[in-house]
Structure formats: C-alpha cells, structure tokens
Short mmCIF file of C-alpha atoms in Angstrom, two decimals:
data_model
loop_
_atom_site.label_atom_id
_atom_site.label_comp_id
_atom_site.label_asym_id
_atom_site.label_seq_id
_atom_site.Cartn_x
_atom_site.Cartn_y
_atom_site.Cartn_z
CA UNK A 245 19.30 19.03 12.17
CA UNK A 246 18.12 15.47 10.77
CA UNK A 247 14.76 14.64 9.56
CA UNK A 248 12.76 12.46 12.34
CA UNK A 249 11.73 9.09 10.89
CA UNK A 250 8.63 6.69 12.23
CA UNK A 251 7.89 3.55 10.58
CA UNK A 252 4.59 1.94 11.31
CA UNK A 253 5.14 -1.51 10.21
CA UNK A 254 8.87 -1.45 10.55
CA UNK A 255 9.19 -5.66 10.80
CA UNK A 256 7.24 -5.81 7.37
CA UNK A 257 8.23 -5.47 3.79
CA UNK A 258 8.25 -1.71 3.18
CA UNK A 259 9.35 -1.67 7.23
CA UNK A 260 12.78 -3.23 6.41
CA UNK A 261 13.53 -1.95 3.46
CA UNK A 262 12.89 1.83 5.20
CA UNK A 263 15.38 1.07 7.60
CA UNK A 264 17.81 -0.18 4.96
CA UNK A 265 17.33 3.24 3.01
CA UNK A 266 17.75 5.36 6.25
CA UNK A 267 21.23 3.79 7.17
CA UNK A 268 22.11 4.41 3.48
CA UNK A 269 21.31 7.91 3.39
CA UNK A 270 23.42 8.52 6.91
CA UNK A 271 23.03 11.09 9.91
CA UNK A 272 20.63 14.09 8.11
CA UNK A 273 17.95 11.20 8.14
CA UNK A 274 17.12 9.50 12.01
CA UNK A 275 14.75 6.77 13.30
CA UNK A 276 12.38 8.16 16.05
CA UNK A 277 10.30 5.64 16.13
CA UNK A 278 9.19 2.28 15.12
CA UNK A 279 6.09 -0.10 15.41
CA UNK A 280 4.63 -3.55 14.37
CA UNK A 281 1.80 -5.87 15.60
CA UNK A 282 3.15 -8.83 17.07
CA UNK A 283 6.92 -9.46 15.89
CA UNK A 284 8.65 -8.24 18.64
CA UNK A 285 12.06 -10.25 18.55
CA UNK A 286 12.18 -8.52 15.35
CA UNK A 287 11.58 -5.25 16.42
CA UNK A 288 13.66 -5.50 19.62
CA UNK A 289 16.36 -6.65 17.02
CA UNK A 290 15.71 -3.14 15.63
CA UNK A 291 15.99 -0.99 18.42
CA UNK A 292 18.76 -2.55 18.88
CA UNK A 293 20.35 -0.98 15.89
CA UNK A 294 18.57 2.50 15.30
CA UNK A 295 18.03 3.30 18.71
CA UNK A 296 14.26 5.04 18.44
CA UNK A 297 12.48 6.72 21.40
CA UNK A 298 9.29 5.26 21.08
CA UNK A 299 8.17 2.12 19.84
CA UNK A 300 4.50 0.00 19.67
CA UNK A 301 3.33 -2.48 19.16
CA UNK A 302 -0.42 -3.86 18.98
CA UNK A 303 -0.08 -7.22 20.83
CA UNK A 304 -0.27 -6.36 24.79
CA UNK A 305 1.31 -9.76 25.53
CA UNK A 306 3.91 -9.13 22.43
CA UNK A 307 4.55 -5.46 24.45
CA UNK A 308 5.33 -7.59 27.65
CA UNK A 309 8.09 -9.23 25.98
CA UNK A 310 9.41 -6.66 24.40
CA UNK A 311 9.31 -4.12 27.55
CA UNK A 312 11.19 -7.34 29.18
CA UNK A 313 13.74 -7.73 26.58
CA UNK A 314 14.54 -4.23 25.66
CA UNK A 315 14.92 -2.97 29.74
CA UNK A 316 13.87 0.13 30.24
CA UNK A 317 16.04 1.10 27.40
CA UNK A 318 13.34 2.28 25.33
CA UNK A 319 9.81 3.51 25.18
CA UNK A 320 7.28 0.92 24.78
CA UNK A 321 3.35 1.52 23.99
CA UNK A 322 0.97 -1.35 23.52
CA UNK A 323 -2.02 -1.96 21.73
CA UNK A 324 -4.01 -0.10 18.84
CA UNK A 325 -4.21 2.93 20.54
CA UNK A 326 -0.10 2.73 21.43
CA UNK A 327 0.12 2.89 17.29
CA UNK A 328 -2.49 5.52 17.21
CA UNK A 329 0.11 7.43 19.70
CA UNK A 330 2.99 6.61 17.78
CA UNK A 331 1.94 8.43 14.34
CA UNK A 332 1.21 11.49 15.99
CA UNK A 333 4.12 11.84 18.07
CA UNK A 334 5.11 14.96 18.48
CA UNK A 335 8.99 14.24 17.96
CA UNK A 336 8.37 13.66 14.58
CA UNK A 337 8.25 14.53 11.15
CA UNK A 338 8.03 12.04 8.77
CA UNK A 339 5.63 8.34 9.46
CA UNK A 340 5.98 5.55 7.21
CA UNK A 341 2.71 4.26 6.99
CA UNK A 342 3.38 0.65 6.47
CA UNK A 343 1.40 -1.21 8.45
CA UNK A 344 -0.84 -3.95 5.70
CA UNK A 345 -4.29 -3.60 5.70
CA UNK A 346 -7.33 -1.84 7.02
CA UNK A 347 -5.30 -2.47 10.29
CA UNK A 348 -3.08 0.35 9.64
CA UNK A 349 -5.91 3.05 8.68
CA UNK A 350 -6.38 4.16 12.38
CA UNK A 351 -2.08 5.48 12.61
CA UNK A 352 -2.47 6.79 8.85
CA UNK A 353 -5.53 8.79 10.51
CA UNK A 354 -3.57 9.85 13.40
CA UNK A 355 -0.28 11.07 11.48
CA UNK A 356 -2.65 12.83 9.04
CA UNK A 357 -4.70 14.52 11.77
CA UNK A 358 -0.86 15.76 13.48
CA UNK A 359 -0.63 17.53 10.43
CA UNK A 360 3.11 15.28 9.83
CA UNK A 361 4.38 14.09 6.19
CA UNK A 362 2.88 10.34 5.44
CA UNK A 363 4.78 8.04 3.01
CA UNK A 364 1.86 6.62 2.33
CA UNK A 365 2.63 2.48 1.66
CA UNK A 366 -0.31 1.77 3.58
CA UNK A 367 -2.70 2.11 0.29
CA UNK A 368 -6.17 -0.02 1.55
CA UNK A 369 -6.23 3.41 3.88
CA UNK A 370 -7.39 5.73 1.12
CA UNK A 371 -8.77 2.46 -0.59
CA UNK A 372 -11.21 2.40 2.44
CA UNK A 373 -10.77 6.76 3.45
CA UNK A 374 -9.57 8.59 1.09
CA UNK A 375 -12.62 10.75 1.20
CA UNK A 376 -12.18 11.58 4.55
CA UNK A 377 -8.02 11.23 4.62
CA UNK A 378 -7.72 13.40 1.44
CA UNK A 379 -9.61 16.66 2.88
CA UNK A 380 -7.88 16.15 6.63
CA UNK A 381 -4.69 16.43 5.14
CA UNK A 382 -5.68 19.67 3.37
CA UNK A 383 -7.00 21.39 6.50
CA UNK A 384 -3.73 19.96 8.46
CA UNK A 385 -1.33 20.24 6.38
CA UNK A 386 -0.02 17.39 6.70
CA UNK A 387 1.73 16.28 2.90
CA UNK A 388 0.87 12.80 1.69
CA UNK A 389 3.65 10.85 -0.71
CA UNK A 390 2.86 7.62 -2.36
CA UNK A 391 5.47 4.80 -1.17
CA UNK A 392 3.71 2.87 -3.70
CA UNK A 393 5.98 2.55 -6.92
CA UNK A 394 3.20 3.11 -9.16
CA UNK A 395 2.15 5.89 -7.27
CA UNK A 396 5.15 7.36 -6.39
CA UNK A 397 6.15 7.17 -10.25
CA UNK A 398 2.37 9.14 -10.91
CA UNK A 399 3.49 11.78 -8.78
CA UNK A 400 7.21 12.23 -10.01
CA UNK A 401 5.21 12.34 -13.79
CA UNK A 402 2.74 15.00 -12.26
CA UNK A 403 5.23 17.68 -12.03
CA UNK A 404 5.87 17.93 -15.74
CA UNK A 405 2.40 19.57 -15.45
CA UNK A 406 -0.64 20.83 -13.72
CA UNK A 407 -3.32 18.56 -11.94
CA UNK A 408 -5.78 20.24 -14.97
CA UNK A 409 -3.63 19.31 -17.91
CA UNK A 410 -3.99 16.14 -17.08
CA UNK A 411 -5.62 13.38 -19.86
CA UNK A 412 -4.71 9.94 -18.66
CA UNK A 413 -2.50 8.03 -16.39
CA UNK A 414 -1.12 4.97 -17.17
CA UNK A 415 -0.57 2.77 -14.22
CA UNK A 416 1.12 -0.01 -15.26
CA UNK A 417 1.03 -3.78 -14.24
CA UNK A 418 3.52 -6.77 -14.13
CA UNK A 419 0.56 -9.16 -14.79
CA UNK A 420 1.57 -11.33 -11.80
CA UNK A 421 2.36 -14.93 -11.85
CA UNK A 422 -0.33 -15.90 -14.10
CA UNK A 423 -0.33 -13.84 -16.93
CA UNK A 424 0.30 -16.50 -19.47
CA UNK A 425 -0.96 -19.59 -17.66
CA UNK A 426 -3.88 -21.04 -19.16
CA UNK A 427 -7.20 -19.88 -17.43
CA UNK A 428 -8.63 -23.24 -16.81
CA UNK A 429 -5.15 -23.96 -13.71
CA UNK A 430 -5.43 -20.13 -13.08
CA UNK A 431 -8.56 -21.09 -10.72
CA UNK A 432 -7.12 -24.25 -8.96
CA UNK A 433 -3.41 -22.28 -8.04
CA UNK A 434 -2.34 -22.73 -5.29
CA UNK A 435 -0.75 -19.89 -2.15
CA UNK A 436 2.94 -21.21 -3.53
CA UNK A 437 2.25 -20.17 -6.82
CA UNK A 438 0.91 -17.68 -6.33
CA UNK A 439 3.59 -16.47 -4.04
CA UNK A 440 5.85 -16.43 -7.22
CA UNK A 441 6.15 -12.98 -8.13
CA UNK A 442 7.96 -12.46 -11.17
CA UNK A 443 9.66 -8.77 -10.88
CA UNK A 444 8.65 -7.59 -7.02
CA UNK A 445 9.63 -9.57 -3.55
CA UNK A 446 6.63 -8.10 -1.66
CA UNK A 447 5.31 -9.26 1.58
CA UNK A 448 2.41 -12.55 1.06
CA UNK A 449 -0.77 -10.36 1.59
CA UNK A 450 0.02 -7.56 -1.29
CA UNK A 451 1.97 -10.50 -3.33
CA UNK A 452 -1.24 -12.47 -3.50
CA UNK A 453 -3.56 -9.51 -4.29
CA UNK A 454 -0.99 -8.90 -7.52
CA UNK A 455 -1.51 -12.70 -8.68
CA UNK A 456 -5.61 -11.34 -8.53
CA UNK A 457 -5.25 -8.08 -9.89
CA UNK A 458 -7.07 -6.77 -6.53
CA UNK A 459 -3.74 -4.72 -6.03
CA UNK A 460 -3.61 -3.21 -9.47
CA UNK A 461 -8.16 -2.45 -8.66
CA UNK A 462 -7.26 -0.46 -5.38
CA UNK A 463 -4.41 0.88 -7.35
CA UNK A 464 -7.17 2.46 -9.68
CA UNK A 465 -8.55 3.82 -5.97
CA UNK A 466 -5.91 5.03 -4.68
CA UNK A 467 -5.25 6.74 -7.60
CA UNK A 468 -8.02 8.67 -7.89
CA UNK A 469 -8.13 10.00 -4.16
CA UNK A 470 -4.53 11.09 -4.03
CA UNK A 471 -4.42 12.54 -7.22
CA UNK A 472 -8.11 13.92 -7.47
CA UNK A 473 -8.45 12.32 -11.13
CA UNK A 474 -11.28 11.08 -12.79
CA UNK A 475 -11.69 7.16 -12.32
CA UNK A 476 -11.82 7.16 -16.38
CA UNK A 477 -8.86 8.29 -17.02
CA UNK A 478 -6.72 6.03 -15.20
CA UNK A 479 -5.91 3.45 -17.94
CA UNK A 480 -4.32 0.34 -16.32
CA UNK A 481 -1.46 -1.18 -19.15
CA UNK A 482 0.32 -4.55 -18.40
CA UNK A 483 3.71 -4.46 -18.54
CA UNK A 484 6.17 -7.76 -17.32
CA UNK A 485 9.78 -6.57 -17.22
CA UNK A 486 8.25 -3.77 -14.72
CA UNK A 487 10.10 -1.41 -15.29
CA UNK A 488 8.33 1.47 -17.05
CA UNK A 489 6.64 2.14 -12.90
CA UNK A 490 3.99 4.28 -14.33
CA UNK A 491 3.27 6.99 -17.38
CA UNK A 492 1.21 10.38 -17.11
CA UNK A 493 -0.54 11.63 -20.44
CA UNK A 494 -0.67 15.84 -20.89
CA UNK A 495 -3.96 17.30 -23.17
CA UNK A 496 -0.61 17.69 -25.63
CA UNK A 497 -0.51 14.43 -25.50
CA UNK A 498 2.99 14.43 -24.45
CA UNK A 499 3.78 11.35 -21.71
CA UNK A 500 6.21 11.21 -18.99
CA UNK A 501 7.13 8.31 -17.84
CA UNK A 502 9.04 7.21 -14.50
CA UNK A 503 11.41 4.10 -15.44
CA UNK A 504 14.37 1.64 -12.90
CA UNK A 505 14.56 -1.60 -11.90
CA UNK A 506 11.46 -2.65 -9.86
CA UNK A 507 13.23 -1.74 -6.03
CA UNK A 508 11.47 -0.60 -3.64
CA UNK A 509 13.84 1.13 -2.24
CA UNK A 510 13.42 3.89 -4.81
CA UNK A 511 10.27 5.26 -3.92
CA UNK A 512 10.70 5.01 -0.48
CA UNK A 513 13.59 7.02 -0.53
CA UNK A 514 12.29 9.38 -3.07
CA UNK A 515 9.55 9.87 -0.47
CA UNK A 516 12.03 10.86 2.21
CA UNK A 517 14.26 12.83 0.97
CA UNK A 518 11.52 14.92 -1.45
CA UNK A 519 12.13 17.03 -3.20
CA UNK A 520 15.47 16.49 -2.91
CA UNK A 521 17.04 13.53 -4.73
CA UNK A 522 19.77 11.69 -3.66
CA UNK A 523 22.55 8.69 -4.48
CA UNK A 524 20.35 6.15 -4.34
CA UNK A 525 20.64 2.24 -3.51
CA UNK A 526 18.91 0.39 -6.56
CA UNK A 527 21.19 -1.29 -9.35
CA UNK A 528 21.80 0.91 -12.89
CA UNK A 529 19.17 0.27 -15.73
CA UNK A 530 21.72 -1.21 -17.95
CA UNK A 531 18.38 -0.88 -21.19
CA UNK A 532 20.53 -2.61 -24.02
CA UNK A 533 20.46 -5.62 -21.42
CA UNK A 534 16.90 -5.47 -21.03
CA UNK A 535 16.25 -5.29 -25.01
CA UNK A 536 12.80 -4.74 -24.83
CA UNK A 537 10.16 -3.27 -23.17
CA UNK A 538 6.00 -4.94 -24.01
CA UNK A 539 2.98 -3.60 -23.37
CA UNK A 540 -0.13 -5.22 -23.66
CA UNK A 541 -3.90 -4.09 -22.96
CA UNK A 542 -4.85 -6.40 -19.50
CA UNK A 543 -7.16 -9.27 -19.79
CA UNK A 544 -10.61 -8.15 -18.16
CA UNK A 545 -11.56 -12.55 -18.39
CA UNK A 546 -8.38 -12.83 -17.24
CA UNK A 547 -8.43 -10.60 -14.37
CA UNK A 548 -12.07 -9.13 -13.35
CA UNK A 549 -10.59 -7.97 -10.08
CA UNK A 550 -10.00 -5.11 -12.11
CA UNK A 551 -13.52 -4.02 -13.38
CA UNK A 552 -14.61 -4.59 -9.90
CA UNK A 553 -11.60 -1.72 -8.80
CA UNK A 554 -13.10 0.76 -11.78
CA UNK A 555 -16.70 -0.35 -9.81
CA UNK A 556 -15.84 0.63 -6.66
CA UNK A 557 -13.86 3.35 -7.11
CA UNK A 558 -16.76 4.54 -9.23
CA UNK A 559 -19.10 4.21 -6.19
CA UNK A 560 -17.21 5.82 -3.43
CA UNK A 561 -18.54 5.77 -0.36
CA UNK A 562 -18.40 2.25 2.18
CA UNK A 563 -17.36 0.89 -1.40
CA UNK A 564 -14.07 0.66 -1.33
CA UNK A 565 -14.21 -0.01 2.19
CA UNK A 566 -16.20 -3.99 1.91
CA UNK A 567 -13.82 -4.37 -1.31
CA UNK A 568 -11.11 -4.19 1.26
CA UNK A 569 -12.48 -6.30 4.04
CA UNK A 570 -13.87 -8.73 1.58
CA UNK A 571 -10.22 -9.36 0.05
CA UNK A 572 -8.23 -9.64 3.36
CA UNK A 573 -10.16 -11.97 4.55
CA UNK A 574 -10.59 -14.14 1.33
CA UNK A 575 -6.68 -14.19 0.60
CA UNK A 576 -6.01 -14.81 4.74
CA UNK A 577 -8.60 -17.93 3.91
CA UNK A 578 -6.64 -18.76 0.35
CA UNK A 579 -3.58 -18.46 2.54
CA UNK A 580 -5.23 -21.15 4.80
CA UNK A 581 -5.73 -23.60 2.06
CA UNK A 582 -9.78 -23.13 2.99
CA UNK A 583 -10.85 -21.75 -0.13
CA UNK A 584 -9.20 -22.33 -4.10
CA UNK A 585 -7.64 -19.11 -5.94
CA UNK A 586 -10.60 -18.61 -8.07
CA UNK A 587 -13.07 -18.17 -4.91
CA UNK A 588 -11.08 -15.24 -3.83
CA UNK A 589 -12.38 -12.51 -6.07
CA UNK A 590 -15.96 -14.40 -6.55
CA UNK A 591 -16.18 -13.86 -3.24
CA UNK A 592 -15.73 -9.90 -3.03
CA UNK A 593 -17.52 -9.63 -6.12
CA UNK A 594 -21.07 -11.62 -3.99
CA UNK A 595 -19.87 -9.46 -0.78
CA UNK A 596 -20.38 -6.09 -2.78
CA UNK A 597 -23.04 -7.20 -4.44
CA UNK A 598 -25.21 -7.52 -1.05
CA UNK A 599 -23.65 -4.44 0.54
CA UNK A 600 -25.93 -0.70 -0.17
CA UNK A 601 -23.21 1.63 -0.84
CA UNK A 602 -23.67 4.81 1.59
CA UNK A 603 -22.50 8.21 0.51
CA UNK A 604 -20.36 10.75 2.30
CA UNK A 605 -19.50 8.78 5.31
CA UNK A 606 -18.16 9.02 8.40
CA UNK A 607 -15.29 7.15 9.80
CA UNK A 608 -17.82 5.43 12.06
CA UNK A 609 -19.34 3.90 9.14
CA UNK A 610 -16.79 3.12 7.64
CA UNK A 611 -15.60 0.80 10.20
CA UNK A 612 -18.96 -0.31 10.30
CA UNK A 613 -18.91 -1.64 6.58
CA UNK A 614 -15.69 -3.10 7.34
CA UNK A 615 -16.79 -5.53 10.07
CA UNK A 616 -19.76 -6.53 8.11
CA UNK A 617 -17.80 -7.26 4.90
CA UNK A 618 -15.96 -9.95 7.08
CA UNK A 619 -19.09 -11.08 8.30
CA UNK A 620 -20.21 -12.13 4.93
CA UNK A 621 -17.34 -13.36 3.57
CA UNK A 622 -17.62 -15.46 6.53
CA UNK A 623 -21.30 -16.55 5.36
CA UNK A 624 -20.18 -17.00 1.76
CA UNK A 625 -17.92 -19.85 2.60
CA UNK A 626 -20.19 -21.73 4.42
CA UNK A 627 -21.55 -22.55 1.20
#
C-alpha cells in the first residue's frame, strides 16, 4: 500500500521540491492532499498533475476561483479551518508541514494531534510552541521528522548513539551573502542583495533570514526542542561550502557528520522514506572538485541575531513566539523597502527587550504574544 502524503504549503519552495521527490519515488508514495494560502492558479496546476483527494486554501476568495476551475473534481476546503482540517485528515499517513512562518502553526499542531508522521519544514512552529508540540507528539504517537537540512543531518548523525551520549551539536551555516562584506556596507544592503544566497535556493523570507542569520538563531531553538539538547551544547560553525550539513559530537569525542550537495530534495526524501534510503535526486558529491571544506567561528558582531537565538532558547516560554513574530514583521518591512537591512535585528532586539516572558504558556498565550510583538514592531517603526 502506498504512503499517503499531504503537503501543507505545496506552492512554496519546499512544497514544489516535495512534489518532485514524490514523482521520482514512484507509485509507493502518493499525494492525497495539497494546501496553499493564496496561489490558487499554481494549486490548480498541481491538482491536475497529482490528482489529490482534497485541497485547502486559506483565502476564501481564492477558494472560489479554485472550485470554479476544478469543477468538483477535487474537494476544496477553505480558510484557516480548512488548513487545520486537511492537516489532520484521516486519509493521510504523512504531513509535510511547509507553510512558512507562524501561519503554519495551527496546521502543524493539527497534524501532531492526529498522530500523523510530520515532515517538519516549518521551524517557526517549534520556535513558537516547541514546549507544546514536542510533549503533544509523545502523547499522540506523532513522529517529528525534520526536513530542514541541518536538523535532518543531526537526526541522521544521532543514530550513531543515544541522546545522553551526545556532548555537542555543531550547526553549520554558510554565512549567507554578507559573510565577507565590509561591516559598514551590510547595514544598507538592499532586498536584492539579501536574496542572493551563495549556495541554497529558497523562498524570499527564509533567504533574508539566512542573510541576517535569524534562520540559524531559529535552528538553535529548534534543535533544543527537537532533540532535547541543552542550549549550551549547540554550537554554530560557519561553513561556506554548505557540504557538511551538521555534526554531532559524542562523549567519546567521536564526531559524526552528514554531508551532501546543498539540495533540499535530499532531506525531504529522507523524511518521506525513513527509515529506508532510496535512490535520490541530488547530484553526486565530487570531493576532488570541491577541493577544501572550510570551518570558521561566527562573528557575533557581524551576525548579532545568533546571540539573540541563544538568549531566546534559554528564556523559553513566550520568548520564541515574540522573536519569530518580530522577525516576520521586520522582514516584511525590509522586503517592502520600509526599513534598511540593518534595522531588522535591531527591531527584533527592541521588541524582545520590551517583552515580559511568560513561562509555561498555553496556545492562547503564545498567539497573544505573537500579536503583541507584531504590534510592537509597528510602534518601533514609527520612530
């Protein structure tokens, strides 16, 4: 019997790569559900290609357009309730959680509540609500399988031992487009500059997050929740080639690294086929052509977001929700040309400094903190 897959965020970068992987895997894997927020025309095209049973689209007006174009051939759910319903659908075995940002939180929780295996590409869900999602997964039997390349690498490397044998996790980072820029030039970088990532092809929001290193800060928090590792045992290393995706050091000082081409299809496929390994889509790795692999300590003056990541991970509670929301609002302002690049992390810091962290929050408190942070960003940007 084929594995039934639902892709939340199917029109984004992870979603389209997942569809490509499923096509390559053949008849043992079948897409039964697709979801997007607004891009109904792309969703319609995907429906024609893979013939899912159900689709969901957040925007009700887009849902009307999609229903008209599909003419009853596929069930169309709408709104946030539709996304949540699809994520927990009874006819799904595996949910790819790839809706970017806080918008993907509710559907990710729904998939975990339903006890599904979840391919977690939405790191923001754990940044915001790791204290809720991880215990919930234990309770329902849901399995969280990381799709993010760094956490997939850690997951694979950790199979060489047990969690209590882990001494340290090394999260690698390319350093983004501004690794070698003069400091005085970075603050005035344009959206076009920030969107030129040296090794990965991603959506605009995560590409900006990589340029600020907010993405790596979030990965620190995600690794803490996903693997139960103490924050101080997580170390970031700059690795410009993006070949070593992350490393795990064990108590005997052995270090296990996962390596490969910087191609998101590899961690996507591993999550889908786990624990099996099947022939992949990525190019072969030619070590002689690469020549060298470099590793450098991160410059916290150049990348102040990393310091924030450690602070937020240690603080816990609602700090993650505020960090994520402030970043989303600040990145949106940057991409719209309303603030300079250098203002993104400064704004996040300012909002975090104003926040009184609530320990052990429920979902309502997390969502309230998210809304509060977005409003605070608006206030910050007025000054």
